[in-house]
Tab-separated table of C-alpha atoms in Angstrom:
chain	number	residue	atom	x	y	z
C	25	MET	CA	-0.024	-0.106	0.072
C	26	GLU	CA	1.358	3.459	-0.874
C	27	PRO	CA	2.334	5.557	2.176
C	28	GLN	CA	-0.043	8.366	3.079
C	29	GLN	CA	0.938	11.863	1.808
C	30	ILE	CA	0.889	14.293	4.693
C	31	ARG	CA	2.158	17.576	3.428
C	32	GLU	CA	3.611	19.173	0.147
C	33	GLY	CA	4.890	22.571	-0.939
C	34	TYR	CA	7.883	24.639	-1.723
C	35	LEU	CA	10.941	24.795	0.616
C	36	VAL	CA	14.474	25.997	0.070
C	37	LYS	CA	17.039	23.177	0.385
C	38	LYS	CA	20.712	23.301	0.780
C	39	GLY	CA	22.569	20.952	-1.777
C	40	THR	CA	24.257	17.863	-0.462
C	41	VAL	CA	27.162	18.050	-2.780
C	42	LEU	CA	27.393	21.916	-3.556
C	43	ASN	CA	26.648	24.417	-0.794
C	44	SER	CA	24.042	26.182	-2.956
C	45	TRP	CA	20.449	26.583	-1.868
C	46	LYS	CA	17.668	25.923	-4.257
C	47	ALA	CA	13.875	26.109	-4.096
C	48	VAL	CA	12.480	22.536	-4.429
C	49	TRP	CA	9.018	21.000	-4.307
C	50	VAL	CA	8.927	18.833	-1.208
C	51	VAL	CA	6.347	15.909	-0.263
C	52	LEU	CA	6.135	14.575	3.160
C	53	SER	CA	4.777	11.006	3.416
C	54	GLU	CA	4.415	8.671	6.460
C	55	ASP	CA	7.798	7.114	5.973
C	56	GLY	CA	9.971	9.872	4.252
C	57	VAL	CA	10.579	13.050	2.539
C	58	ASP	CA	10.798	13.422	-1.169
C	59	PHE	CA	12.047	16.513	-2.971
C	60	TYR	CA	11.554	17.403	-6.612
C	61	LYS	CA	13.316	19.986	-8.940
C	62	LYS	CA	9.787	20.996	-10.181
C	63	LYS	CA	6.307	20.113	-8.779
C	64	THR	CA	5.419	18.600	-12.219
C	65	ASP	CA	8.369	16.114	-12.095
C	66	HIS	CA	7.328	12.451	-11.731
C	67	SER	CA	10.546	11.235	-10.096
C	68	PRO	CA	12.097	12.824	-7.220
C	69	LYS	CA	15.454	14.419	-7.036
C	70	GLY	CA	16.063	12.766	-3.848
C	71	MET	CA	14.446	10.688	-0.966
C	72	ILE	CA	15.053	11.024	2.868
C	73	PRO	CA	14.031	8.087	4.934
C	74	LEU	CA	12.508	9.141	8.316
C	75	LYS	CA	12.810	6.012	10.191
C	76	GLY	CA	15.422	6.502	13.031
C	77	ALA	CA	15.947	10.079	11.838
C	78	ALA	CA	16.488	13.135	13.983
C	79	LEU	CA	15.054	16.595	13.616
C	80	VAL	CA	16.651	19.786	14.741
C	81	SER	CA	14.597	23.103	14.725
C	82	PRO	CA	15.528	25.767	14.698
C	83	CYS	CA	18.893	25.008	13.042
C	84	GLN	CA	21.381	27.845	13.478
C	85	ASP	CA	24.289	26.574	11.489
C	86	PHE	CA	24.096	29.153	8.803
C	87	GLY	CA	24.281	32.618	10.707
C	88	LYS	CA	21.918	35.042	9.115
C	89	ARG	CA	19.944	32.373	7.324
C	90	THR	CA	16.791	32.043	9.459
C	91	LEU	CA	13.817	29.542	9.600
C	92	VAL	CA	16.118	26.493	8.807
C	93	PHE	CA	15.454	22.946	10.145
C	94	LYS	CA	17.627	19.931	9.762
C	95	ILE	CA	16.833	16.222	9.205
C	96	THR	CA	19.649	13.791	10.071
C	97	THR	CA	19.129	10.200	8.810
C	98	THR	CA	20.460	6.984	10.392
C	99	LYS	CA	23.393	7.075	8.035
C	100	LYS	CA	24.405	10.409	9.520
C	101	GLN	CA	23.375	12.464	6.358
C	102	ASP	CA	22.274	15.989	7.125
C	103	HIS	CA	19.563	17.640	5.087
C	104	PHE	CA	18.780	21.372	5.550
C	105	PHE	CA	15.585	22.997	4.671
C	106	GLN	CA	14.510	26.674	4.932
C	107	ALA	CA	10.955	27.857	5.163
C	108	SER	CA	9.539	31.166	3.963
C	109	HIS	CA	7.938	32.273	7.300
C	110	VAL	CA	7.623	31.132	11.019
C	111	GLU	CA	4.252	29.401	10.666
C	112	GLU	CA	5.338	27.415	7.580
C	113	ARG	CA	8.345	26.106	9.352
C	114	GLU	CA	6.257	25.178	12.411
C	115	TYR	CA	3.694	23.248	10.213
C	116	TRP	CA	6.534	21.255	8.519
C	117	VAL	CA	8.406	20.534	11.747
C	118	LYS	CA	5.312	19.346	13.579
C	119	ASP	CA	4.324	16.984	11.032
C	120	ILE	CA	7.857	15.601	10.316
C	121	LYS	CA	8.353	15.034	14.173
C	122	ARG	CA	4.945	13.183	14.304
C	123	ALA	CA	5.963	11.122	11.305
C	124	ILE	CA	9.269	10.064	12.990
C	125	ASN	CA	7.545	9.420	16.294
C	126	CYS	CA	4.900	7.172	14.756
C	127	LEU	CA	7.493	5.242	12.680
C	128	GLU	CA	9.460	4.812	16.037
C	129	GLY	CA	6.357	3.454	17.727
C	130	GLY	CA	4.837	1.430	14.869
C	131	ARG	CA	1.746	3.657	14.688
C	132	LYS	CA	-0.258	4.996	11.870
C	133	PHE	CA	0.421	8.718	11.326
C	134	SER	CA	-2.352	10.867	12.711
C	135	ARG	CA	-2.340	14.628	13.477
C	136	LYS	CA	-4.516	13.936	16.524
C	137	SER	CA	-2.326	13.428	19.664
C	138	THR	CA	-1.694	9.856	20.540
C	139	ARG	CA	-0.037	10.601	23.842
C	140	ARG	CA	-1.234	8.571	26.912
C	141	SER	CA	-2.719	10.259	29.885
C	142	ILE	CA	0.335	10.316	31.905
C	143	ARG	CA	1.790	13.040	34.163
C	144	LEU	CA	4.281	15.129	31.887
C	145	PRO	CA	6.533	17.899	32.900
C	146	ASP	CA	5.096	21.359	32.078
C	147	THR	CA	5.954	22.376	28.562
C	148	VAL	CA	5.875	25.777	26.856
C	149	ASN	CA	4.236	26.174	23.453
C	150	LEU	CA	6.338	29.004	21.915
C	151	ASN	CA	4.062	29.168	18.783
C	152	GLN	CA	0.918	29.766	20.989
C	153	LEU	CA	2.831	32.182	23.161
C	154	TYR	CA	3.882	34.227	19.964
C	155	THR	CA	0.322	34.427	18.872
C	156	LEU	CA	-0.802	35.793	22.252
C	157	MET	CA	2.154	38.376	22.130
C	158	LYS	CA	0.754	39.597	18.694
C	159	ASP	CA	-2.675	40.039	19.799
C	160	GLN	CA	-3.719	43.635	18.729
C	161	ASP	CA	-5.698	44.275	21.962
C	162	ASP	CA	-3.847	42.422	24.750
C	163	GLY	CA	-0.447	41.729	23.197
C	164	VAL	CA	2.968	43.579	23.071
C	165	LYS	CA	2.335	46.932	21.642
C	166	GLU	CA	4.522	47.730	18.503
C	167	LEU	CA	5.833	51.299	18.726
C	168	LYS	CA	7.992	53.872	16.823
C	169	LEU	CA	11.048	54.336	18.792
C	170	GLU	CA	14.019	56.674	18.048
C	171	GLN	CA	17.579	55.717	18.915
C	172	GLU	CA	20.878	57.057	17.667
C	173	SER	CA	19.573	59.333	14.942
C	174	ARG	CA	17.406	56.289	13.636
C	175	VAL	CA	13.650	55.687	13.872
C	176	PHE	CA	12.517	52.054	14.454
C	177	ASN	CA	9.075	51.385	13.382
C	178	TYR	CA	6.837	48.438	14.673
C	179	CYS	CA	9.173	47.369	17.391
C	180	PHE	CA	9.511	47.258	21.235
C	181	THR	CA	12.012	46.850	23.919
C	182	GLY	CA	13.351	43.791	25.540
C	183	ALA	CA	12.109	45.108	29.018
C	184	THR	CA	8.466	45.393	27.580
C	185	VAL	CA	8.705	41.750	26.548
C	186	VAL	CA	9.779	40.639	29.912
C	187	GLU	CA	7.162	42.852	31.741
C	188	TRP	CA	4.406	41.503	29.442
C	189	LEU	CA	5.346	37.893	30.225
C	190	ILE	CA	5.125	38.481	33.948
C	191	SER	CA	1.950	40.643	33.944
C	192	ASN	CA	0.197	37.992	31.627
C	193	GLU	CA	1.361	35.231	34.102
C	194	LYS	CA	3.457	33.512	31.567
C	195	ALA	CA	6.484	33.837	33.808
C	196	ARG	CA	6.663	34.060	37.603
C	197	ASN	CA	9.670	36.360	37.727
C	198	ARG	CA	12.145	38.199	35.417
C	199	PRO	CA	14.728	35.329	35.096
C	200	GLU	CA	11.920	32.888	34.051
C	201	ALA	CA	10.635	35.564	31.612
C	202	LEU	CA	14.072	36.107	30.239
C	203	MET	CA	14.361	32.368	29.652
C	204	LEU	CA	11.126	32.400	27.536
C	205	ALA	CA	12.156	35.504	25.621
C	206	THR	CA	15.468	33.947	24.946
C	207	GLY	CA	13.487	30.886	23.561
C	208	LEU	CA	11.344	33.031	21.194
C	209	LEU	CA	14.456	34.757	20.050
C	210	SER	CA	16.397	31.549	19.322
C	211	GLU	CA	13.277	30.075	17.628
C	212	GLY	CA	13.112	33.020	15.235
C	213	PHE	CA	9.780	34.478	16.519
C	214	LEU	CA	11.471	37.601	17.662
C	215	GLN	CA	14.314	39.510	15.904
C	216	PRO	CA	16.845	41.932	17.140
C	217	ALA	CA	16.338	45.406	15.658
C	218	GLY	CA	19.139	47.868	16.987
C	219	ASP	CA	22.914	47.420	17.382
C	220	LEU	CA	22.686	46.528	21.097
C	221	SER	CA	20.135	43.658	20.537
C	222	LYS	CA	22.011	42.300	17.597
C	223	GLU	CA	25.261	42.282	19.400
C	224	ALA	CA	23.781	40.290	22.165
C	225	ALA	CA	22.040	37.746	19.808
C	226	GLY	CA	25.321	37.117	18.105
C	227	SER	CA	27.403	36.739	21.175
C	228	GLY	CA	26.663	33.027	21.690
C	229	GLU	CA	25.849	33.698	25.406
C	230	GLN	CA	23.185	31.581	27.072
C	231	SER	CA	20.965	34.433	27.547
C	232	ALA	CA	20.972	36.106	24.038
C	233	PHE	CA	17.903	38.251	24.912
C	234	LEU	CA	18.509	41.466	26.805
C	235	ASP	CA	15.978	42.596	29.636
C	236	ASP	CA	16.792	46.318	28.692
C	237	SER	CA	14.846	49.368	27.822
C	238	LYS	CA	17.401	50.258	25.164
C	239	ALA	CA	17.311	46.896	23.412
C	240	LEU	CA	14.903	46.718	20.498
C	241	TYR	CA	13.181	43.827	18.930
C	242	TYR	CA	10.419	43.059	16.467
C	243	PHE	CA	8.054	40.382	15.575
C	244	VAL	CA	9.478	38.221	12.627
C	245	ASP	CA	6.412	38.764	10.440
C	246	SER	CA	5.624	42.361	11.382
C	247	GLY	CA	5.801	45.500	9.240
C	248	PHE	CA	9.272	46.486	10.881
C	249	PHE	CA	11.407	48.941	9.139
C	250	CYS	CA	14.150	51.504	9.996
C	251	GLU	CA	14.538	55.050	8.956
C	252	GLY	CA	17.764	57.216	9.062
C	253	TYR	CA	21.478	56.175	9.252
C	254	SER	CA	22.178	52.635	9.592
C	255	SER	CA	25.209	50.361	8.954
C	256	ASP	CA	22.865	47.424	8.092
C	257	GLU	CA	22.432	46.586	4.544
C	258	ASP	CA	19.122	45.257	5.045
C	259	VAL	CA	17.361	48.435	6.220
C	260	LEU	CA	14.106	49.164	4.527
C	261	LEU	CA	13.536	52.820	3.824
C	262	LYS	CA	10.647	52.731	1.356
C	263	GLU	CA	7.027	53.721	2.084
C	264	GLU	CA	5.724	50.527	0.402
C	265	PHE	CA	7.319	48.412	3.272
C	266	ARG	CA	5.348	50.080	6.042
C	267	GLY	CA	2.210	47.967	5.794
C	268	ASN	CA	1.486	44.894	8.124
C	269	ILE	CA	2.189	41.598	6.636
C	270	VAL	CA	-1.108	40.003	5.717
C	271	LYS	CA	0.196	36.834	3.937
C	272	GLN	CA	3.434	35.312	2.700
C	273	GLY	CA	4.645	32.234	1.094
C	274	CYS	CA	6.079	30.724	-2.118
C	275	LEU	CA	4.367	30.826	-5.536
C	276	LEU	CA	5.519	30.146	-9.150
C	277	LYS	CA	5.812	33.543	-11.111
C	278	GLN	CA	6.087	33.986	-14.975
C	279	GLY	CA	8.779	36.309	-16.034
C	280	HIS	CA	7.853	39.362	-18.069
C	281	LYS	CA	10.641	39.132	-20.554
C	282	ARG	CA	11.665	35.452	-21.032
C	283	LYS	CA	8.195	34.121	-19.837
C	284	ASN	CA	9.956	31.380	-17.842
C	285	TRP	CA	8.448	30.278	-14.644
C	286	LYS	CA	10.457	30.537	-11.213
C	287	VAL	CA	9.684	29.938	-7.535
C	288	ARG	CA	9.527	33.389	-5.752
C	289	LYS	CA	8.763	34.114	-2.044
C	290	PHE	CA	6.045	36.702	-1.781
C	291	ILE	CA	5.062	38.981	1.006
C	292	LEU	CA	1.673	40.760	0.914
C	293	ARG	CA	1.318	43.957	2.939
C	294	ASP	CA	-1.612	46.387	3.474
C	295	ASP	CA	-1.749	50.125	3.744
C	296	PRO	CA	-0.006	50.858	1.515
C	297	ALA	CA	-1.157	47.849	-0.585
C	298	TYR	CA	1.950	46.163	-1.939
C	299	ILE	CA	3.137	42.474	-2.758
C	300	HIS	CA	6.894	42.133	-2.966
C	301	TYR	CA	8.652	39.001	-4.451
C	302	TYR	CA	12.171	37.729	-3.613
C	303	ASP	CA	14.400	35.013	-4.485
C	304	PRO	CA	13.616	32.425	-1.802
C	305	THR	CA	17.221	31.213	-1.749
C	306	LYS	CA	18.538	34.743	-0.712
C	307	ASP	CA	17.799	37.132	2.012
C	308	ASP	CA	18.205	40.112	-0.165
C	309	GLU	CA	16.214	43.084	-1.341
C	310	PRO	CA	13.066	42.193	-3.234
C	311	LEU	CA	13.399	41.454	-6.876
C	312	GLY	CA	10.344	43.522	-7.587
C	313	SER	CA	6.991	44.793	-6.162
C	314	ILE	CA	3.465	45.196	-7.310
C	315	HIS	CA	1.209	48.138	-6.212
C	316	LEU	CA	-2.155	46.458	-5.544
C	317	ARG	CA	-4.403	49.580	-5.132
C	318	ALA	CA	-7.378	49.231	-7.598
C	319	SER	CA	-5.854	46.078	-9.126
C	320	VAL	CA	-7.854	43.118	-10.295
C	321	VAL	CA	-7.068	39.539	-9.308
C	322	THR	CA	-8.751	36.527	-10.792
C	323	ALA	CA	-8.422	32.799	-11.116
C	324	VAL	CA	-7.456	31.805	-14.773
C	325	GLU	CA	-7.271	28.412	-16.418
C	326	PHE	CA	-4.774	29.309	-19.234
C	327	VAL	CA	-1.695	31.354	-19.459
C	328	PRO	CA	0.303	31.993	-22.665
C	329	ASP	CA	3.332	29.816	-22.967
C	330	ALA	CA	2.423	28.056	-19.651
C	331	LYS	CA	2.245	24.691	-21.301
C	332	LYS	CA	5.802	25.018	-22.748
C	333	TYR	CA	7.149	25.108	-19.236
C	334	ASP	CA	4.760	22.218	-17.935
C	335	ILE	CA	2.692	24.581	-15.745
C	336	ASP	CA	-0.843	23.659	-15.264
C	337	GLY	CA	-3.608	24.272	-12.640
C	338	ASN	CA	-4.202	26.649	-9.778
C	339	LEU	CA	-3.278	29.691	-11.758
C	340	PHE	CA	-4.234	33.296	-11.159
C	341	GLU	CA	-3.648	36.709	-12.514
C	342	ILE	CA	-3.116	40.248	-11.180
C	343	ILE	CA	-3.867	43.204	-13.442
C	344	THR	CA	-2.588	46.412	-11.888
C	345	SER	CA	-4.074	49.848	-12.365
C	346	ASP	CA	-1.580	50.554	-14.996
C	347	GLU	CA	-2.712	47.453	-16.819
C	348	THR	CA	0.350	45.425	-16.095
C	349	HIS	CA	-0.294	41.549	-15.973
C	350	TYR	CA	1.368	39.191	-13.637
C	351	PHE	CA	0.607	35.399	-13.823
C	352	LEU	CA	1.123	33.239	-10.760
C	353	GLN	CA	0.527	29.543	-9.607
C	354	ALA	CA	-0.240	28.368	-6.357
C	355	ALA	CA	0.530	24.933	-4.953
C	356	THR	CA	-3.101	23.893	-4.372
C	357	ALA	CA	-6.623	25.006	-5.346
C	358	GLU	CA	-7.134	26.031	-1.618
C	359	GLU	CA	-3.907	28.130	-1.596
C	360	ARG	CA	-4.933	29.892	-4.749
C	361	LYS	CA	-8.313	30.748	-3.270
C	362	GLU	CA	-6.593	32.178	-0.076
C	363	TRP	CA	-4.089	34.270	-2.158
C	364	ILE	CA	-6.878	35.725	-4.298
C	365	LYS	CA	-9.050	36.513	-1.293
C	366	ALA	CA	-6.172	38.269	0.516
C	367	ILE	CA	-5.032	40.269	-2.453
C	368	GLN	CA	-8.561	41.292	-3.261
C	369	SER	CA	-8.989	42.574	0.226
C	370	VAL	CA	-5.792	44.481	0.219
C	371	SER	CA	-6.375	46.058	-3.171
C	372	LYS	CA	-9.758	47.526	-2.019
C	373	SER	CA	-8.614	48.699	1.543
C	374	GLY	CA	-5.074	49.636	0.998
C	375	LYS	CA	-3.853	52.897	-0.267
């Protein structure tokens, strides 16, 4: 009987021979992970058996490359994957962990918990804690803070995080809150914003998070940007980056000149209404942006030259106010529906 397919989608993978990172189509089944050069390929480029495998997340072997997780097989082969955002990484890691545990226990894969009712030590769900911290009413307030001739937007201080954890009874005291905050930082939920917090995060000390009113941080999927002088090459100064992130993930995009299709990471922001697209293998400036105000987005069944590149299904088109056409492909019909709905909402409400 064929193994049950659990999850599929685009991830960035480090080559096993060369050190290059490339976007691949990944399929998780009950007993392994298959990865393909293209979604339409019939034979995988490689297969990773999960029986006896070990999973590490977050994997911090690559410095500035975030959202990486590692699968190590019984033959001690390491496979590194990178997600496009926190939630995506958490979904993959959770399902891979469960698949490994089910193989170890000889059980059928199920997303429903199969743990016995035994007394377990208290555990902290950082994903759930992060969601609570981002709550617009009761969470940590994102502020506009000035420091050393720079203005940091959508950020907060380390001391604010610690105080929020204590006041919301997530920690009993400051040392305990500091431990939780360090966990959120190391897992990639929080990011250092200023020089002080970046220096501490890269120090290798056990407590990389600073309980300090001068140490600045931001949520990984917020609308954070910095204005003014900075030595950081990744500072975003443009107005179009100021909106909150509404949706993000990988899609196939048709090029305007050569008409070939490539995997791109897309980040949709509101107010102002923009969608930026990036090379998912790099952490650089966006390759381009689409201003969505008054644009039209619809599902389409046909795209010129799509067949030539073996592209079929889950296609949609964005037509901007200046009548520029963009053709995109989602991984599934449900994902296409979600992207269309999100873009339509932003194009109507954003400026």
